[in-house]
C-alpha cells in the first residue's frame, strides 16, 4: 500500500511537471517545438511508473516496449544538442537515460522469440518518433544516420530472428500440406477420410507452437491415409471373394438372407466412401456364408436322420 502511494505521488508529480512545462511554452515566450520531446517523455514516464508496482511478465513486456520506443528519441536529443557548459551536461544525462532505456528493453524483451520480434517492431516505432523529434528541433544531418544506425543494429537481427523450432516447424508445415493434398485427392475419388481429416485439422489449429507434436499427428494421419489407399486397392478383391461365397451359400441353402444382406450393406458403405465399414460388412457376409457352406449340409443330414429315426420308432409302436 505504501509503495502504491509513492508510485501515485510520483506519477502525479511527473504529470504536473510536464503540464507546467507545456503551459509555460504555450502561454510564455519559449518555443513549443523544442519542448515537445521532453514533455512527451515525461508523460510516458508517468504512465510507466504504475507498472513498476506489480512487476510481472505483462508489466515487464510493457515497460520494455516503452523503453525500446523511447530510447531512440532520447538518443536523438542527446546528440542533437551537444555543446559546452549546461548543454553538455543535459546531453550527457540524455545519453545515460537512453542507455538505461535500451538496457531495460534489451533485458525485458530477450526471453523468447516472440518478445524479440516485438522488440524489433517497437524499434520501428522508436525510429519514427526519433525522426519526428530530430526534424522538430532541426538537428544536423549527421545526427540522422547516427541515430538510425544505432537502432538498426538491434532492430534488424530482432526482425530476422528465428526461434529454435524454426526447422521443425518448416518440416511440419511441408508434411501437413502434403498430407492434406493426399486427403483431398482421395476425397475427390469418393473415399471418406473423416479420421485423417480431423487429425490434420487439429494439427493445423493447435500445433503451430509445438511442431514436434504436430509431426506426430501428421504421421498418424498419413498412416491412416495409407491404410485407406491400400484398402481401396484390396476392396475389389475382397468383394469378389465374398460374392463367390455368398452365391455358393445361396446355392446350398435356398432362401437364406443373412449373407446377402451383409453383402448389400457393404456395397452401400463402399458407395458412400466408408471403406472400413464396407470391408467389415464384406467379411461379416463371408463368415456367414462359410457357416452355411460348412454346416448346412451336415444340419440337413442330421435332420433327415432324426426324421428317419422318428418314423422307425412310430412304425415299431404300430406293429406292437
Tab-separated table of C-alpha atoms in Angstrom:
chain	number	residue	atom	x	y	z
A	1	UNK	CA	0.000	0.000	0.000
A	2	UNK	CA	2.864	2.339	0.839
A	3	UNK	CA	4.582	1.590	-2.466
A	4	UNK	CA	1.358	2.300	-4.336
A	5	UNK	CA	1.037	5.682	-2.643
A	6	UNK	CA	4.616	6.567	-3.568
A	7	UNK	CA	4.001	5.479	-7.177
A	8	UNK	CA	0.801	7.517	-7.403
A	9	UNK	CA	2.523	10.546	-5.902
A	10	UNK	CA	5.421	10.218	-8.362
A	11	UNK	CA	3.004	9.865	-11.274
A	12	UNK	CA	1.090	12.951	-10.198
A	13	UNK	CA	4.350	14.862	-9.765
A	14	UNK	CA	5.579	13.963	-13.254
A	15	UNK	CA	2.260	14.865	-14.867
A	16	UNK	CA	2.222	18.188	-13.014
A	17	UNK	CA	5.778	18.993	-14.085
A	18	UNK	CA	5.077	18.141	-17.720
A	19	UNK	CA	1.852	20.155	-17.666
A	20	UNK	CA	3.597	23.183	-16.154
A	21	UNK	CA	6.357	22.995	-18.764
A	22	UNK	CA	3.790	22.654	-21.554
A	23	UNK	CA	1.683	25.579	-20.320
A	24	UNK	CA	4.736	27.789	-19.952
A	25	UNK	CA	5.589	27.082	-23.575
A	26	UNK	CA	2.030	27.703	-24.769
A	27	UNK	CA	1.495	30.992	-22.949
A	28	UNK	CA	5.083	32.133	-22.485
A	29	UNK	CA	7.853	33.297	-24.732
A	30	UNK	CA	9.560	29.920	-25.151
A	31	UNK	CA	9.179	27.907	-28.334
A	32	UNK	CA	6.871	24.902	-28.119
A	33	UNK	CA	8.521	22.516	-30.580
A	34	UNK	CA	11.848	22.101	-28.739
A	35	UNK	CA	9.938	21.134	-25.615
A	36	UNK	CA	7.599	18.577	-27.171
A	37	UNK	CA	10.130	15.756	-26.960
A	38	UNK	CA	10.976	16.088	-23.270
A	39	UNK	CA	7.343	16.749	-22.350
A	40	UNK	CA	6.211	13.605	-24.180
A	41	UNK	CA	8.856	11.545	-22.419
A	42	UNK	CA	7.765	12.866	-19.030
A	43	UNK	CA	4.140	11.972	-19.725
A	44	UNK	CA	5.121	8.467	-20.860
A	45	UNK	CA	7.319	8.032	-17.792
A	46	UNK	CA	4.405	8.942	-15.540
A	47	UNK	CA	2.333	6.151	-17.081
A	48	UNK	CA	5.129	3.596	-16.733
A	49	UNK	CA	5.541	4.245	-13.004
A	50	UNK	CA	2.312	2.336	-12.261
A	51	UNK	CA	3.701	-0.824	-13.881
A	52	UNK	CA	6.659	-0.807	-11.511
A	53	UNK	CA	4.354	-1.681	-8.595
A	54	UNK	CA	3.395	-5.134	-9.886
A	55	UNK	CA	6.438	-6.076	-11.946
A	56	UNK	CA	5.053	-9.205	-13.589
A	57	UNK	CA	5.539	-10.603	-17.114
A	58	UNK	CA	2.946	-8.291	-18.661
A	59	UNK	CA	4.398	-5.261	-16.929
A	60	UNK	CA	7.943	-6.215	-17.924
A	61	UNK	CA	6.877	-6.543	-21.536
A	62	UNK	CA	5.070	-3.215	-21.436
A	63	UNK	CA	7.984	-1.385	-19.816
A	64	UNK	CA	10.419	-2.996	-22.233
A	65	UNK	CA	8.307	-1.871	-25.193
A	66	UNK	CA	8.071	1.679	-23.855
A	67	UNK	CA	11.814	1.791	-23.248
A	68	UNK	CA	12.520	0.474	-26.733
A	69	UNK	CA	10.267	3.116	-28.281
A	70	UNK	CA	11.678	5.959	-26.208
A	71	UNK	CA	15.417	5.381	-26.252
A	72	UNK	CA	15.927	6.418	-29.931
A	73	UNK	CA	14.218	9.735	-29.221
A	74	UNK	CA	16.286	10.299	-26.080
A	75	UNK	CA	19.409	9.388	-28.027
A	76	UNK	CA	18.460	11.911	-30.695
A	77	UNK	CA	18.013	14.613	-28.047
A	78	UNK	CA	21.397	13.822	-26.516
A	79	UNK	CA	23.256	14.043	-29.824
A	80	UNK	CA	21.383	16.999	-31.286
A	81	UNK	CA	22.326	19.448	-28.552
A	82	UNK	CA	25.972	18.652	-27.814
A	83	UNK	CA	27.776	21.793	-26.717
A	84	UNK	CA	29.833	23.090	-23.851
A	85	UNK	CA	28.501	24.069	-20.463
A	86	UNK	CA	24.935	23.266	-19.473
A	87	UNK	CA	24.103	21.785	-22.871
A	88	UNK	CA	26.848	19.209	-22.460
A	89	UNK	CA	25.505	18.234	-19.055
A	90	UNK	CA	21.960	17.829	-20.363
A	91	UNK	CA	23.220	15.857	-23.371
A	92	UNK	CA	25.147	13.558	-21.044
A	93	UNK	CA	22.053	12.999	-18.918
A	94	UNK	CA	20.010	12.230	-22.029
A	95	UNK	CA	22.673	9.796	-23.213
A	96	UNK	CA	22.749	7.989	-19.859
A	97	UNK	CA	18.950	7.810	-19.911
A	98	UNK	CA	18.994	6.416	-23.466
A	99	UNK	CA	21.486	3.717	-22.467
A	100	UNK	CA	19.368	2.875	-19.427
A	101	UNK	CA	16.189	2.574	-21.516
A	102	UNK	CA	17.974	0.436	-24.094
A	103	UNK	CA	19.264	-1.846	-21.347
A	104	UNK	CA	15.768	-2.206	-19.867
A	105	UNK	CA	14.239	-3.056	-23.244
A	106	UNK	CA	17.048	-5.475	-24.079
A	107	UNK	CA	16.697	-7.223	-20.727
A	108	UNK	CA	12.894	-7.448	-20.670
A	109	UNK	CA	12.373	-8.375	-24.326
A	110	UNK	CA	15.036	-11.044	-24.820
A	111	UNK	CA	13.426	-14.016	-23.104
A	112	UNK	CA	11.514	-15.546	-26.018
A	113	UNK	CA	11.471	-15.364	-29.790
A	114	UNK	CA	8.131	-13.547	-29.798
A	115	UNK	CA	9.463	-10.923	-27.392
A	116	UNK	CA	12.452	-10.338	-29.674
A	117	UNK	CA	10.160	-9.874	-32.650
A	118	UNK	CA	8.057	-7.487	-30.598
A	119	UNK	CA	11.213	-5.567	-29.716
A	120	UNK	CA	12.060	-5.300	-33.401
A	121	UNK	CA	8.594	-3.973	-34.245
A	122	UNK	CA	8.677	-1.401	-31.465
A	123	UNK	CA	12.104	-0.304	-32.708
A	124	UNK	CA	10.426	0.804	-35.939
A	125	UNK	CA	8.053	2.979	-33.918
A	126	UNK	CA	11.023	4.326	-31.974
A	127	UNK	CA	12.789	5.322	-35.197
A	128	UNK	CA	9.700	7.156	-36.416
A	129	UNK	CA	9.403	9.086	-33.155
A	130	UNK	CA	13.091	9.955	-33.210
A	131	UNK	CA	12.829	11.195	-36.800
A	132	UNK	CA	9.935	13.434	-35.810
A	133	UNK	CA	11.872	14.834	-32.861
A	134	UNK	CA	15.047	15.404	-34.870
A	135	UNK	CA	13.058	17.211	-37.531
A	136	UNK	CA	11.192	19.335	-34.983
A	137	UNK	CA	14.378	20.521	-33.266
A	138	UNK	CA	16.235	20.983	-36.580
A	139	UNK	CA	19.000	18.502	-35.861
A	140	UNK	CA	22.055	18.410	-38.072
A	141	UNK	CA	22.025	15.993	-40.971
A	142	UNK	CA	24.749	13.826	-39.434
A	143	UNK	CA	22.561	13.109	-36.415
A	144	UNK	CA	20.040	11.172	-38.522
A	145	UNK	CA	22.349	8.324	-39.668
A	146	UNK	CA	23.890	8.029	-36.199
A	147	UNK	CA	20.517	7.525	-34.501
A	148	UNK	CA	19.054	5.310	-37.221
A	149	UNK	CA	22.119	3.070	-37.450
A	150	UNK	CA	22.256	2.752	-33.648
A	151	UNK	CA	18.695	1.456	-33.606
A	152	UNK	CA	19.053	-0.779	-36.661
A	153	UNK	CA	21.983	-2.630	-35.095
A	154	UNK	CA	19.493	-4.402	-32.820
A	155	UNK	CA	16.309	-3.961	-34.864
A	156	UNK	CA	17.353	-5.952	-37.940
A	157	UNK	CA	18.541	-9.053	-36.005
A	158	UNK	CA	15.341	-8.942	-33.959
A	159	UNK	CA	13.110	-8.820	-37.027
A	160	UNK	CA	15.071	-11.573	-38.783
A	161	UNK	CA	15.437	-13.800	-35.741
A	162	UNK	CA	14.164	-17.371	-35.866
A	163	UNK	CA	13.192	-19.475	-32.903
A	164	UNK	CA	14.631	-22.876	-32.057
A	165	UNK	CA	11.624	-24.641	-33.607
A	166	UNK	CA	12.005	-22.985	-36.990
A	167	UNK	CA	13.348	-26.038	-38.847
A	168	UNK	CA	10.933	-28.492	-37.251
A	169	UNK	CA	8.038	-26.090	-37.883
A	170	UNK	CA	9.032	-25.793	-41.535
A	171	UNK	CA	9.147	-29.575	-41.840
A	172	UNK	CA	5.801	-29.833	-40.067
A	173	UNK	CA	4.117	-27.371	-42.443
A	174	UNK	CA	5.511	-29.119	-45.529
A	175	UNK	CA	4.347	-32.547	-44.370
A	176	UNK	CA	0.988	-31.132	-43.322
A	177	UNK	CA	0.398	-29.580	-46.745
A	178	UNK	CA	1.369	-32.833	-48.439
A	179	UNK	CA	-0.916	-34.901	-46.207
A	180	UNK	CA	-3.836	-32.542	-46.794
A	181	UNK	CA	-3.266	-32.791	-50.550
A	182	UNK	CA	-3.447	-36.602	-50.323
A	183	UNK	CA	-6.681	-36.398	-48.351
A	184	UNK	CA	-8.236	-34.037	-50.894
A	185	UNK	CA	-7.216	-36.353	-53.732
A	186	UNK	CA	-8.836	-39.368	-52.090
A	187	UNK	CA	-11.947	-37.363	-51.289
A	188	UNK	CA	-12.242	-36.381	-54.931
A	189	UNK	CA	-12.372	-40.117	-55.667
A	190	UNK	CA	-15.311	-40.538	-53.293
A	191	UNK	CA	-13.319	-42.046	-50.417
A	192	UNK	CA	-14.254	-40.851	-46.939
A	193	UNK	CA	-11.387	-39.889	-44.602
A	194	UNK	CA	-13.056	-38.382	-41.542
A	195	UNK	CA	-10.439	-39.549	-39.057
A	196	UNK	CA	-7.439	-38.360	-41.065
A	197	UNK	CA	-9.142	-35.044	-41.838
A	198	UNK	CA	-9.919	-34.494	-38.166
A	199	UNK	CA	-6.325	-35.234	-37.157
A	200	UNK	CA	-4.907	-32.855	-39.765
A	201	UNK	CA	-7.329	-30.114	-38.761
A	202	UNK	CA	-6.283	-30.479	-35.140
A	203	UNK	CA	-2.611	-30.379	-36.131
A	204	UNK	CA	-3.022	-27.163	-38.122
A	205	UNK	CA	-5.058	-25.405	-35.433
A	206	UNK	CA	-3.170	-26.454	-32.310
A	207	UNK	CA	0.402	-27.404	-33.175
A	208	UNK	CA	1.966	-24.252	-34.616
A	209	UNK	CA	3.826	-23.669	-31.354
A	210	UNK	CA	4.504	-27.383	-30.846
A	211	UNK	CA	5.728	-28.708	-34.209
A	212	UNK	CA	7.060	-31.930	-32.675
A	213	UNK	CA	3.567	-32.965	-31.617
A	214	UNK	CA	2.293	-31.709	-34.960
A	215	UNK	CA	4.672	-34.058	-36.762
A	216	UNK	CA	3.327	-36.949	-34.691
A	217	UNK	CA	-0.256	-36.075	-35.620
A	218	UNK	CA	0.609	-35.715	-39.306
A	219	UNK	CA	2.370	-39.083	-39.188
A	220	UNK	CA	-0.721	-40.685	-37.646
A	221	UNK	CA	-2.953	-39.115	-40.291
A	222	UNK	CA	-0.585	-40.252	-43.043
A	223	UNK	CA	-0.666	-43.820	-41.734
A	224	UNK	CA	-4.449	-43.731	-41.754
A	225	UNK	CA	-4.422	-42.388	-45.308
A	226	UNK	CA	-2.006	-45.100	-46.437
A	227	UNK	CA	-4.236	-47.771	-44.910
A	228	UNK	CA	-7.215	-46.352	-46.744
A	229	UNK	CA	-5.257	-46.327	-50.012
A	230	UNK	CA	-4.238	-49.956	-49.559
A	231	UNK	CA	-7.754	-50.879	-48.542
A	232	UNK	CA	-9.259	-49.198	-51.598
A	233	UNK	CA	-6.990	-51.297	-53.799
A	234	UNK	CA	-7.829	-54.553	-51.986
A	235	UNK	CA	-11.544	-53.918	-51.568
A	236	UNK	CA	-12.462	-55.124	-55.060
A	237	UNK	CA	-10.702	-58.429	-54.461
A	238	UNK	CA	-12.411	-58.788	-51.083
A	239	UNK	CA	-15.793	-58.074	-52.664
A	240	UNK	CA	-15.326	-60.642	-55.442
A	241	UNK	CA	-14.231	-63.320	-52.994
A	242	UNK	CA	-17.161	-62.551	-50.689
A	243	UNK	CA	-19.637	-62.643	-53.580
A	244	UNK	CA	-18.429	-66.112	-54.568
A	245	UNK	CA	-19.012	-67.374	-51.034
A	246	UNK	CA	-22.454	-65.742	-50.856
A	247	UNK	CA	-23.571	-67.291	-54.141
A	248	UNK	CA	-22.254	-70.693	-53.090
A	249	UNK	CA	-24.083	-70.442	-49.771
A	250	UNK	CA	-27.305	-69.444	-51.547
A	251	UNK	CA	-26.974	-72.396	-53.898
A	252	UNK	CA	-26.680	-74.726	-50.918
A	253	UNK	CA	-29.425	-73.154	-48.816
A	254	UNK	CA	-32.219	-71.562	-50.767
A	255	UNK	CA	-33.938	-68.690	-49.009
A	256	UNK	CA	-31.184	-67.594	-46.616
A	257	UNK	CA	-30.883	-63.801	-46.362
A	258	UNK	CA	-28.130	-63.069	-43.826
A	259	UNK	CA	-25.041	-63.262	-46.091
A	260	UNK	CA	-26.695	-61.351	-48.937
A	261	UNK	CA	-27.952	-58.639	-46.579
A	262	UNK	CA	-24.479	-58.039	-45.125
A	263	UNK	CA	-23.024	-58.031	-48.632
A	264	UNK	CA	-25.500	-55.374	-49.781
A	265	UNK	CA	-24.671	-53.256	-46.729
A	266	UNK	CA	-21.009	-53.496	-47.693
A	267	UNK	CA	-21.814	-52.263	-51.197
A	268	UNK	CA	-23.736	-49.346	-49.720
A	269	UNK	CA	-20.874	-48.340	-47.412
A	270	UNK	CA	-18.377	-48.586	-50.272
A	271	UNK	CA	-20.594	-46.360	-52.393
A	272	UNK	CA	-20.610	-43.743	-49.620
A	273	UNK	CA	-16.820	-43.897	-49.302
A	274	UNK	CA	-16.691	-45.703	-45.941
A	275	UNK	CA	-14.169	-48.341	-46.926
A	276	UNK	CA	-13.517	-49.680	-43.433
A	277	UNK	CA	-17.199	-50.288	-42.809
A	278	UNK	CA	-17.536	-51.843	-46.254
A	279	UNK	CA	-14.676	-54.230	-45.539
A	280	UNK	CA	-16.246	-55.208	-42.210
A	281	UNK	CA	-19.584	-55.899	-43.892
A	282	UNK	CA	-17.956	-57.987	-46.623
A	283	UNK	CA	-16.018	-60.039	-44.092
A	284	UNK	CA	-19.129	-60.472	-41.969
A	285	UNK	CA	-21.025	-61.659	-45.033
A	286	UNK	CA	-18.239	-64.089	-45.893
A	287	UNK	CA	-18.188	-65.532	-42.371
A	288	UNK	CA	-21.947	-66.105	-42.522
A	289	UNK	CA	-21.584	-67.746	-45.915
A	290	UNK	CA	-18.808	-70.007	-44.629
A	291	UNK	CA	-21.021	-71.137	-41.767
A	292	UNK	CA	-23.721	-72.098	-44.237
A	293	UNK	CA	-21.265	-73.830	-46.548
A	294	UNK	CA	-19.621	-75.797	-43.758
A	295	UNK	CA	-22.600	-76.767	-41.639
A	296	UNK	CA	-25.759	-76.533	-43.709
A	297	UNK	CA	-25.458	-79.922	-45.378
A	298	UNK	CA	-24.494	-81.571	-42.089
A	299	UNK	CA	-27.513	-79.971	-40.453
A	300	UNK	CA	-29.779	-81.240	-43.257
A	301	UNK	CA	-28.321	-84.732	-42.918
A	302	UNK	CA	-28.829	-84.708	-39.162
A	303	UNK	CA	-32.407	-83.536	-39.584
A	304	UNK	CA	-33.117	-86.251	-42.144
A	305	UNK	CA	-31.562	-88.856	-39.866
A	306	UNK	CA	-33.664	-87.664	-36.956
A	307	UNK	CA	-36.816	-87.788	-39.061
A	308	UNK	CA	-35.947	-91.327	-40.178
A	309	UNK	CA	-35.452	-92.428	-36.582
A	310	UNK	CA	-38.779	-90.901	-35.621
A	311	UNK	CA	-40.523	-92.771	-38.442
A	312	UNK	CA	-38.907	-96.054	-37.449
A	313	UNK	CA	-39.989	-95.550	-33.864
A	314	UNK	CA	-43.548	-94.828	-34.945
A	315	UNK	CA	-43.593	-97.973	-37.109
A	316	UNK	CA	-42.382	-100.096	-34.194
A	317	UNK	CA	-45.103	-98.741	-31.969
A	318	UNK	CA	-47.763	-99.506	-34.598
A	319	UNK	CA	-46.529	-103.085	-35.082
A	320	UNK	CA	-46.546	-103.732	-31.383
